[in-house]
XYZ file of N, CA and C in Angstrom:
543
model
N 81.318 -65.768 -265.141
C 82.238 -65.630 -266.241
C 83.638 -65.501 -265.661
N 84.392 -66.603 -266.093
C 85.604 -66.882 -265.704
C 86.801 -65.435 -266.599
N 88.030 -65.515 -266.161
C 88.983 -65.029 -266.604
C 90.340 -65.740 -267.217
N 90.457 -66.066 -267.978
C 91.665 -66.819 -267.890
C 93.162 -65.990 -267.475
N 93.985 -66.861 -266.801
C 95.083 -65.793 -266.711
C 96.075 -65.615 -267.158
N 96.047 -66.359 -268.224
C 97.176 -66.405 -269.293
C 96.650 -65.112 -270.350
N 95.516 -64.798 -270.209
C 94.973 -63.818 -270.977
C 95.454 -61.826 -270.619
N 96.374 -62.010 -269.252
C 96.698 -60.537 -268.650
C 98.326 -60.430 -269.655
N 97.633 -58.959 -270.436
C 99.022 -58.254 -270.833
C 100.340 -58.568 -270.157
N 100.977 -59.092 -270.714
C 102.357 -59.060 -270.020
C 102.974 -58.058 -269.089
N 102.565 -56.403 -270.163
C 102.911 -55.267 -269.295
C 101.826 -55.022 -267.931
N 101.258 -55.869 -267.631
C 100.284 -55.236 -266.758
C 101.201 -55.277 -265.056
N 100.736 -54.604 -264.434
C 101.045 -54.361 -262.961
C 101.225 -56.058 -262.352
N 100.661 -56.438 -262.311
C 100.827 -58.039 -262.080
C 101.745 -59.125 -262.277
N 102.453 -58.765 -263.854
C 103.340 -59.602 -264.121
C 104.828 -58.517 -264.093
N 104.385 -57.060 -264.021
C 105.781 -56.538 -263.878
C 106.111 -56.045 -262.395
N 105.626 -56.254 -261.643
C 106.161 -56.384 -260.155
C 105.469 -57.211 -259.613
N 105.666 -58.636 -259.331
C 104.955 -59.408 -258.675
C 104.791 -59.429 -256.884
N 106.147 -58.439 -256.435
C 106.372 -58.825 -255.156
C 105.662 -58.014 -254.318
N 104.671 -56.707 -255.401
C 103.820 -55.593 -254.760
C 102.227 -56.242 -255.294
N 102.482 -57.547 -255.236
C 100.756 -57.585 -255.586
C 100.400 -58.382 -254.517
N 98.917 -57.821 -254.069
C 98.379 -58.276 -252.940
C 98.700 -57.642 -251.796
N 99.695 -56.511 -251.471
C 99.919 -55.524 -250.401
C 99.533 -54.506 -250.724
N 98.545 -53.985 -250.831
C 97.957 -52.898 -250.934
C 97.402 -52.777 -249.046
N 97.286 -53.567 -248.407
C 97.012 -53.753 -247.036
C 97.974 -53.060 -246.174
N 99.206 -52.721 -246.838
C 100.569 -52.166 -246.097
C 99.945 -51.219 -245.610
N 99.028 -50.592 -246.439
C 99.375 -48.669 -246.546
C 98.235 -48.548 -245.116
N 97.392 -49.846 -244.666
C 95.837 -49.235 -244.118
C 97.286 -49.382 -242.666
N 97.778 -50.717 -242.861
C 98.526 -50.529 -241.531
C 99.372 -49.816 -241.509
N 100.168 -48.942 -242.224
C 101.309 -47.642 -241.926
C 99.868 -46.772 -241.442
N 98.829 -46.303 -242.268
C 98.566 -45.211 -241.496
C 97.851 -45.608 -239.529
N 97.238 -47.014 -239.924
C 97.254 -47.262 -238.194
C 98.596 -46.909 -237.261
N 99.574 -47.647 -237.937
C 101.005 -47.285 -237.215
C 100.997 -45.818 -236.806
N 100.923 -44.462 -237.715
C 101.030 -43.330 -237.565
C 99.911 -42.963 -236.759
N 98.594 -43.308 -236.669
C 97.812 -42.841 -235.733
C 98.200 -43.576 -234.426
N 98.738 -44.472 -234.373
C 99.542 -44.650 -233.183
C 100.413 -43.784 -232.279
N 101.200 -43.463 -233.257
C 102.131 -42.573 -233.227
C 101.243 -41.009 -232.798
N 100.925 -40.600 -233.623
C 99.899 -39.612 -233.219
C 99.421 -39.263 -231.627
N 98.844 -40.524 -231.695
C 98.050 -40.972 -230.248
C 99.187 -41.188 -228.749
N 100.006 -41.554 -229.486
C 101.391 -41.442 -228.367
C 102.121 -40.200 -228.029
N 102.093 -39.582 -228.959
C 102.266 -37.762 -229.078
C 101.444 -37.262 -228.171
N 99.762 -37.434 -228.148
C 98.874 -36.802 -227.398
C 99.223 -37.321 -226.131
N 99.457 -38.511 -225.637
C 99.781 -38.732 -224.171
C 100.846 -38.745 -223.445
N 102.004 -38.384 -224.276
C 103.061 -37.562 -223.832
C 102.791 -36.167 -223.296
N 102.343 -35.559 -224.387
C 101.749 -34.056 -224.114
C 101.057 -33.755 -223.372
N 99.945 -35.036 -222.832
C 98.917 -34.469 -221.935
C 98.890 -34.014 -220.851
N 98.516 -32.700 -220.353
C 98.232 -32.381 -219.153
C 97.286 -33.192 -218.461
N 98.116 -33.470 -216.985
C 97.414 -34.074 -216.105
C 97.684 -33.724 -214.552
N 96.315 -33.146 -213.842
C 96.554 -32.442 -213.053
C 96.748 -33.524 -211.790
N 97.892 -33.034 -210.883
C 98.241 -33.616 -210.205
C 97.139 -34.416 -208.777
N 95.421 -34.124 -208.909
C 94.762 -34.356 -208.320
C 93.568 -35.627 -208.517
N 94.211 -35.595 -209.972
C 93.694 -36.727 -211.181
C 93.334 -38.214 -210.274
N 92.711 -39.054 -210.058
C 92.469 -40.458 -209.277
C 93.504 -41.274 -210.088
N 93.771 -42.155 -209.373
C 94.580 -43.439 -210.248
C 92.843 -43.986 -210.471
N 92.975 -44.763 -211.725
C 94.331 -44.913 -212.948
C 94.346 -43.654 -213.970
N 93.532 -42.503 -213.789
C 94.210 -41.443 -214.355
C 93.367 -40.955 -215.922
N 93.261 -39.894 -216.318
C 92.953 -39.828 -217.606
C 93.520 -40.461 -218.403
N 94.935 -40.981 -218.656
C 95.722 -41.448 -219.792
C 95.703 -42.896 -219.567
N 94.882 -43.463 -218.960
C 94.897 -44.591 -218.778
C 94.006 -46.003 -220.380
N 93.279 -44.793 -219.877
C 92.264 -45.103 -221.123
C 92.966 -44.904 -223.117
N 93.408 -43.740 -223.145
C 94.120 -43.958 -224.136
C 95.513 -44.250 -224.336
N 95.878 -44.772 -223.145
C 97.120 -45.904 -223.591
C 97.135 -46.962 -223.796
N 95.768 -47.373 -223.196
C 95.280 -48.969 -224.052
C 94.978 -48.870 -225.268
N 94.174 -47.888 -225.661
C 93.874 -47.938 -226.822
C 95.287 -47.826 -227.890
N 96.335 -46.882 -227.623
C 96.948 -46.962 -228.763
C 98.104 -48.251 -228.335
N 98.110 -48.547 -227.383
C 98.910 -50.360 -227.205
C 97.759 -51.088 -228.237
N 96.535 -51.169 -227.968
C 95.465 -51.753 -229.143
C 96.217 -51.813 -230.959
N 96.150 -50.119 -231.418
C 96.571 -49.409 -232.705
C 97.647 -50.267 -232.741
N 99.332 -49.774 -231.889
C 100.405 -50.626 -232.195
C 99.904 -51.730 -232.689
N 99.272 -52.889 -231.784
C 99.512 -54.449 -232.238
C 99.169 -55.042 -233.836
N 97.642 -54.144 -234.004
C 96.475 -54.193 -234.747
C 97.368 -53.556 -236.056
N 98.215 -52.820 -235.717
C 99.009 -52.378 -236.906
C 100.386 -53.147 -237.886
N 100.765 -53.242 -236.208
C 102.220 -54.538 -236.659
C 101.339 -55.817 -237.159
N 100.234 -56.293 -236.647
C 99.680 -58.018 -236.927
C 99.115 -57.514 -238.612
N 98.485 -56.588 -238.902
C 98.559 -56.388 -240.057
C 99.560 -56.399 -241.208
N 100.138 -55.527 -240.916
C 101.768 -55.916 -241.556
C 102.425 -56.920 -241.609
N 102.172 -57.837 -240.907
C 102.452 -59.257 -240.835
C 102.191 -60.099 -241.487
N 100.700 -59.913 -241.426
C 99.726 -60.808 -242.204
C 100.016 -60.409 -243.641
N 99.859 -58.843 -243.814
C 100.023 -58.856 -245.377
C 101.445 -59.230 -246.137
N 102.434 -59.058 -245.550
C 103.874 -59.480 -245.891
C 103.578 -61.219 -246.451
N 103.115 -62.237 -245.301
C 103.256 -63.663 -245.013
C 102.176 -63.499 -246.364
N 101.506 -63.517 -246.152
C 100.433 -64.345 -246.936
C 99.288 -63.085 -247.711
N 100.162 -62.744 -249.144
C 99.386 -61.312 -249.482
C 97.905 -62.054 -250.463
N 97.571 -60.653 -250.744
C 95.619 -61.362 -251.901
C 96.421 -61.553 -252.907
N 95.932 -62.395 -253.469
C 96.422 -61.894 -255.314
C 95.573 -61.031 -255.679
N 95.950 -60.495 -257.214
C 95.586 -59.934 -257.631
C 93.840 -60.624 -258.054
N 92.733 -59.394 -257.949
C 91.282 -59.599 -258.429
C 91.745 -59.685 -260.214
N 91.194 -60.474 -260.977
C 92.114 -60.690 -262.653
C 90.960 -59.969 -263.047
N 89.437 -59.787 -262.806
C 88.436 -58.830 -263.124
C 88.941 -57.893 -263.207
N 89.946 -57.186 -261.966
C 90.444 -55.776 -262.068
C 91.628 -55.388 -262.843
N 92.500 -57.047 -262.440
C 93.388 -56.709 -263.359
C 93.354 -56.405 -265.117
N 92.584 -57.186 -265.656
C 92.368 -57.186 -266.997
C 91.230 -57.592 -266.876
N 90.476 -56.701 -267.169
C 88.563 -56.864 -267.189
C 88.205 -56.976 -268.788
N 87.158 -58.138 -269.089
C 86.779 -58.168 -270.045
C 86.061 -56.900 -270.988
N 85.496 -56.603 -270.013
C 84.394 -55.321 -270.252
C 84.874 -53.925 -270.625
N 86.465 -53.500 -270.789
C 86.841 -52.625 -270.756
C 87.672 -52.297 -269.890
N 87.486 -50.556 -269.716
C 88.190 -50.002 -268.436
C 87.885 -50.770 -267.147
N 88.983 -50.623 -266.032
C 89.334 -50.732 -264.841
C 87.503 -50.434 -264.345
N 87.395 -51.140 -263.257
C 85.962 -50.794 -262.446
C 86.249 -50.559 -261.076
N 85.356 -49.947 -260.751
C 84.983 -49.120 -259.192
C 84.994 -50.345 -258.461
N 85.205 -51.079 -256.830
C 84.711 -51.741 -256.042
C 84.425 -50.782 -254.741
N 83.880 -49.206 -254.936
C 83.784 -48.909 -253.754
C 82.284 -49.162 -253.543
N 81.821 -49.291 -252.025
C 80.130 -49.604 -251.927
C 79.862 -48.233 -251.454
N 79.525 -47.021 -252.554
C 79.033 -45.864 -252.097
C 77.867 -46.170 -251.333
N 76.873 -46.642 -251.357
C 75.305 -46.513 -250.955
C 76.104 -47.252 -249.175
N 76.838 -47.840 -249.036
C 76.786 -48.748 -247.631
C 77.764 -46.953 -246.709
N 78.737 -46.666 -247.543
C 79.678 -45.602 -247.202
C 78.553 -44.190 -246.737
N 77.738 -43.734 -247.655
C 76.687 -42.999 -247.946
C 75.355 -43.561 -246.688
N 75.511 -44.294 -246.290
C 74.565 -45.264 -244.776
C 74.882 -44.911 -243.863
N 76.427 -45.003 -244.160
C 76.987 -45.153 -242.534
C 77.480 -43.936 -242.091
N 77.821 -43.109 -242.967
C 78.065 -41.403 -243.260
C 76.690 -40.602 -242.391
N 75.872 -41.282 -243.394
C 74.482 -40.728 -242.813
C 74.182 -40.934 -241.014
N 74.222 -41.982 -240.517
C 74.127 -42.614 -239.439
C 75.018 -42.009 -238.617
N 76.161 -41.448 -239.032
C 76.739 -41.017 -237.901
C 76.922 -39.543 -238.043
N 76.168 -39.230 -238.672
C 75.377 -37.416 -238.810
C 74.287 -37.276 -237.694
N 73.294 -38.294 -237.986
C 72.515 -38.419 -237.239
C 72.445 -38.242 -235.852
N 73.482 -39.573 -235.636
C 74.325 -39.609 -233.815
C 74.594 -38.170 -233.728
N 74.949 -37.497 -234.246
C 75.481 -36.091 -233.417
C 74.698 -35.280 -233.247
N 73.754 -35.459 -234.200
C 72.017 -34.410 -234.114
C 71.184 -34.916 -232.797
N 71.413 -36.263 -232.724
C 70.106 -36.834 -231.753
C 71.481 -37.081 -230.140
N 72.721 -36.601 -230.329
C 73.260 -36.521 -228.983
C 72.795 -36.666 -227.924
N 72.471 -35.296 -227.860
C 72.066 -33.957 -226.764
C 71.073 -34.565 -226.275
N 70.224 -34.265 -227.096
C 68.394 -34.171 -227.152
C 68.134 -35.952 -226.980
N 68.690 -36.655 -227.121
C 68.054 -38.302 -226.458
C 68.853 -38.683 -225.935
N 70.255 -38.363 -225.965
C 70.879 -39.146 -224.821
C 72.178 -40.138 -225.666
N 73.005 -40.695 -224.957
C 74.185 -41.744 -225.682
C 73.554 -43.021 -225.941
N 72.414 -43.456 -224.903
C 72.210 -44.916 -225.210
C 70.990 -45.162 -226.324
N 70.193 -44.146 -226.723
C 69.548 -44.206 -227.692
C 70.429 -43.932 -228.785
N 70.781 -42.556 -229.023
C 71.863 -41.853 -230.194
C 72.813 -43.014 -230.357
N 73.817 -43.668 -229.425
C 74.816 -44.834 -230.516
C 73.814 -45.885 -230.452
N 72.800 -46.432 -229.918
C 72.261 -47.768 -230.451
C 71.944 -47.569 -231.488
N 71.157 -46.487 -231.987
C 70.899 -46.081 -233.265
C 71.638 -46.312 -234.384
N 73.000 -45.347 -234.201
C 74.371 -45.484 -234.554
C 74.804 -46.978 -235.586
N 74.702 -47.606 -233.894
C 75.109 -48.801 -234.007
C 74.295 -49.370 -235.410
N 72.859 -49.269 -234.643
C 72.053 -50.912 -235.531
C 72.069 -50.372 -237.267
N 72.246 -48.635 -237.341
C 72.436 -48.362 -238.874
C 73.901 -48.738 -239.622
N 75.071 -48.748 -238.584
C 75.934 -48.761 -239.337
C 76.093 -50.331 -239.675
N 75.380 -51.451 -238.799
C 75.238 -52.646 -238.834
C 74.446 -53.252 -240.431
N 72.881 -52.125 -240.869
C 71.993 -52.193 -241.799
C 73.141 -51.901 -243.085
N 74.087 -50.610 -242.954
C 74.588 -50.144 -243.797
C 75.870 -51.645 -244.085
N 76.463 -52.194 -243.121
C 77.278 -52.796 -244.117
C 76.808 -54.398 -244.427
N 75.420 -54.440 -244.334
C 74.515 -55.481 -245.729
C 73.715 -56.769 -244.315
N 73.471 -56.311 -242.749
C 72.673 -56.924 -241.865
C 71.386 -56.981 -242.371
N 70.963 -57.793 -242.386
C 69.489 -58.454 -242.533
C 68.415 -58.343 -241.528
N 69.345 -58.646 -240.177
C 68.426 -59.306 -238.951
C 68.159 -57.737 -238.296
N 67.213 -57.273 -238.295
C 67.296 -55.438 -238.073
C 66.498 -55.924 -236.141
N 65.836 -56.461 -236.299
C 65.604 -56.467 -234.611
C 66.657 -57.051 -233.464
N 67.659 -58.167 -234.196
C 68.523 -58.891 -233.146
C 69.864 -57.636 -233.151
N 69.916 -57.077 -234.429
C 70.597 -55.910 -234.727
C 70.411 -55.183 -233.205
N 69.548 -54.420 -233.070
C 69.014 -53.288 -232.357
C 69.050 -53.346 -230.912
N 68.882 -55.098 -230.684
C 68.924 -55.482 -229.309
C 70.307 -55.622 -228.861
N 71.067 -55.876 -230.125
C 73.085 -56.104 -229.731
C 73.414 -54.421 -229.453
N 72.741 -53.388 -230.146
C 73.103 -52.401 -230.148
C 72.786 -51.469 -228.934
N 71.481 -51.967 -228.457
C 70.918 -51.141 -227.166
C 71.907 -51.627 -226.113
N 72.114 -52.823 -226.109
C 73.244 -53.675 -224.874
C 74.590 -53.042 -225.050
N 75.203 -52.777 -226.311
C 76.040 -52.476 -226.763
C 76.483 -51.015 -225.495
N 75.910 -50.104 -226.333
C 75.223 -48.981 -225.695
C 75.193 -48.540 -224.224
N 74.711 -49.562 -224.148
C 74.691 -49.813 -222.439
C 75.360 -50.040 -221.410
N 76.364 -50.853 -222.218
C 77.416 -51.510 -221.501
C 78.554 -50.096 -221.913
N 78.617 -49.210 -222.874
C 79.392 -48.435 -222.746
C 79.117 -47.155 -222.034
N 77.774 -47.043 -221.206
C 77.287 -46.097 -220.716
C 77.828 -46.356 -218.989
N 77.508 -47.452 -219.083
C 77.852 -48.191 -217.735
C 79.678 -48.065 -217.258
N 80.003 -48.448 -218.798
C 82.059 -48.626 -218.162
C 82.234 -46.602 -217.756
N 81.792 -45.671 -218.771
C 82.260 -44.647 -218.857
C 82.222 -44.243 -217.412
N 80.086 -44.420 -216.795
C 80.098 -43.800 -215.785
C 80.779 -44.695 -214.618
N 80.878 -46.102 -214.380
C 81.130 -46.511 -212.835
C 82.871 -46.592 -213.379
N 83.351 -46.733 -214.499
C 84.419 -47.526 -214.538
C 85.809 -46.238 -214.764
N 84.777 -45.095 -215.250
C 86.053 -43.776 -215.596
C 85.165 -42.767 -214.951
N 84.140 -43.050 -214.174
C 83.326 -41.247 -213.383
C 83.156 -40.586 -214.351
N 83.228 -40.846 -215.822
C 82.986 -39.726 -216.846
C 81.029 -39.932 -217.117
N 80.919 -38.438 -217.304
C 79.031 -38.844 -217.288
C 78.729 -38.224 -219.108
N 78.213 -39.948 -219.251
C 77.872 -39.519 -221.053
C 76.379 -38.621 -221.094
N 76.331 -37.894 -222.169
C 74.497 -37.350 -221.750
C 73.502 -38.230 -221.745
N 72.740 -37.763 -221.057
C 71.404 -38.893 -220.465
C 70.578 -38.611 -221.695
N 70.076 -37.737 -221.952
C 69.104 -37.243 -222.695
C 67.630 -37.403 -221.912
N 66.879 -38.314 -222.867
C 65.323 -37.932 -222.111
C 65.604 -39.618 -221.141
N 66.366 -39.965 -221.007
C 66.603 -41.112 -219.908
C 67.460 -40.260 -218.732
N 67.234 -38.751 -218.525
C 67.968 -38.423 -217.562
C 67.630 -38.654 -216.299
N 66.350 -38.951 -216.164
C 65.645 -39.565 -214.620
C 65.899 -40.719 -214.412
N 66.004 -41.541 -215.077
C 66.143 -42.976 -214.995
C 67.882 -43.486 -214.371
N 68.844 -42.613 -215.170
C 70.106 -43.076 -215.069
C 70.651 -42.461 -213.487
């Protein structure tokens, strides 16, 4: 069931500011920008003891928030150049009032899943606890393939068990793979 769009109230949000429709994307990249910012605060501040190895504790999260910056400005970019239009379902819905598009049950998945990860930490270890992680938060936002899932996620896993310990000397918990690692 189509919408026509000659059919939206004149007064509606759509036709009385046209130049704010479709940036609603601004706001996800200001707050990336500010956790940038944030994150640049913390590595200013950080203590670092002068015995530290190169490349250092702050090494690691200065890539990451050089990451935030870009990921924040290319957003802002994108949404400026080329914004959504407006959904005309939302704008003027046949059915009545304005409707929900949040996916509680996928939000409510992945919520769950990463409750979980912090219960099964300790007690199994990082490469079980995030594959887990992983292949639910994968189920939660609408994956099908639950075994090729599980196998991206154990590798996944793995490969971040591997950078932490040879690549930063940091040791994630083993759990019941503590003989093995």
């Amino acid at each position: 069931m189509s919408i026509d769009p000659t059919a939206i109230p004149e007064t509606s949000v759509a036709t009385q500011h046209p130049a704010r429709n479709g940036r609603s994307g601004l706001v996800v990249a200001a707050l990336l920008f500010a956790l940038a910012i944030y994150l640049t605060y913390g590595i200013v501040t950080m203590e670092v003891p002068g015995s530290a190895a190169t490349p250092g504790p702050a090494f690691f999260p200065i890539i990451l928030t050089g990451v935030v910056y870009v990921l924040s400005i290319l957003l802002a970019v994108q949404m400026v150049r080329a914004p959504e239009p407006p959904d005309l379902e939302i704008v003027a819905p046949e059915s009545g009032p304005y409707r929900m598009q949040s996916d509680w049950k996928s939000l409510g998945m992945a919520l769950a899943a990463f409750l979980l990860f912090i219960v099964l930490l300790e007690p199994v270890g990082w490469i079980v606890a995030a594959a887990v992680l992983f292949w639910l938060v994968a189920r939660a936002m609408g994956s099908t393939t639950a075994v090729r899932d599980m196998a991206i996620a154990f590798v996944f896993s793995c490969a971040v068990q591997a950078f932490f310990s040879a690549g930063l000397d940091l040791n994630l918990p083993a759990g019941i793979l503590e003989g093995l690692l």
